Amino acid sequence: MKLSENAKYLEDVAYVAGLDIPWEKLNGKTVVLSGATGLIGSFLIDVLQKRNEKNAAGIKIVALGRSKERIYDRFGISSDNEYFKAITQDVNDDINPELSDIKADYVLHLASNTHPLQYSTDPIGTVITNIIGLKNMLDYAADSKAARFVFASSVEVYGENRGDTEYFAEDYLGYIDCNTLRAGYPESKRAGEALCQAYMKQKELDVVIPRLSRTYGPSMLKSDTKAISQFIKKGVDSEDIILKSEGTQLYSYSYVADAVSGLLYCLFLGKSGEAYNIADPDSDITLRDMAKLIAEYTGKEVVFEIPDATEAAGYSKATKAILDSKKLKGLGWSAAYDMKKGLIRTIDVLREI
């Protein structure tokens, strides 16, 4: 069974596609998304396709990725159609002429290295995608005279909590030691946000910046090495949960359906130039408690294991990173899945496919 055929997953997609938000802004428009096969991008494309199917929205989806075949496989199609087009595009390379010929109404830059092993084994690619890849997509959006550009940023821009706040609000910036390998991801996300502001000023491009908390869900990639993804994989396989620290780190998380709904609220209702945290207090949890939750659900144990040097090099040094989501909730957004519900749903879906 493919993910797109799973009943629970389709319920999640239908829930987001049925949100009471101004969908009419997308009717008959062309939406270009990088990172089309990623955790966020693939779920969002499924939502847009659901709008086309159920609401005759006529949204033209242009899915960008490094492999056209992988895009087709993810969405269960063999070729392009009237409302879906796959284009081979590494965002770090020059824009594919096939894409240049398309004028986008909305551009969403969702491509990024987003897990520890990539940070440590491909540090150049991590930085480049968040700056050069972003620049290429901004240039494309400006040339298209797009109505809005979305840059998917991250909780990582806040750095380490300096002990002067409980929650990270959008105007907070903590400490990052930029002279480290691991700094490539958060620093390039910070630089990317600054680049967006530059394009707003010089090219009059409308930009909004959702800052994603640590996101998980059944659309996650098998190669994902984030702690939560590793826990989930162990749960799916009915194996003991491996904890590679004391597990006292306290983070904000989002189930993919809530992350995508938050992104859509930013797209439709966010103020130009503003950043919005996507998180909910019911999904704030320590790694240890998360591991216990999954172990209890799957009837297994939590086991401590020392990470190898390559893994450890990609780990965040932040021990507390929880987000204040009042700003996004002020747009009308709310989360539908707490941590337990989201984790159980993810495990159940992945066990079925």
PDB file of C-alpha atoms in Angstrom, residues 68 100 102 138 166 203 215 217 231 272 291 301-302 333:
ATOM      1  CA  LYS A  68      11.352  13.467 -11.666  1.00  0.00           C
ATOM      2  CA  SER A 100      11.724  29.392 -16.531  1.00  0.00           C
ATOM      3  CA  ILE A 102       6.343  28.843 -16.274  1.00  0.00           C
ATOM      4  CA  LEU A 138      13.624  34.178  -4.998  1.00  0.00           C
ATOM      5  CA  GLU A 166      10.653  30.333  28.592  1.00  0.00           C
ATOM      6  CA  LYS A 203      12.561  43.602  -5.865  1.00  0.00           C
ATOM      7  CA  THR A 215       8.100  18.216  12.428  1.00  0.00           C
ATOM      8  CA  GLY A 217       4.500  12.429  10.463  1.00  0.00           C
ATOM      9  CA  PHE A 231      12.147   6.651  17.656  1.00  0.00           C
ATOM     10  CA  SER A 272       4.200  40.405   4.366  1.00  0.00           C
ATOM     11  CA  ALA A 291      10.745   7.756  23.888  1.00  0.00           C
ATOM     12  CA  GLU A 301      11.724  -0.637  26.282  1.00  0.00           C
ATOM     13  CA  VAL A 302      13.865   2.510  26.144  1.00  0.00           C
ATOM     14  CA  TRP A 333      -4.723  28.753  13.444  1.00  0.00           C
TER      15      TRP A 333
END
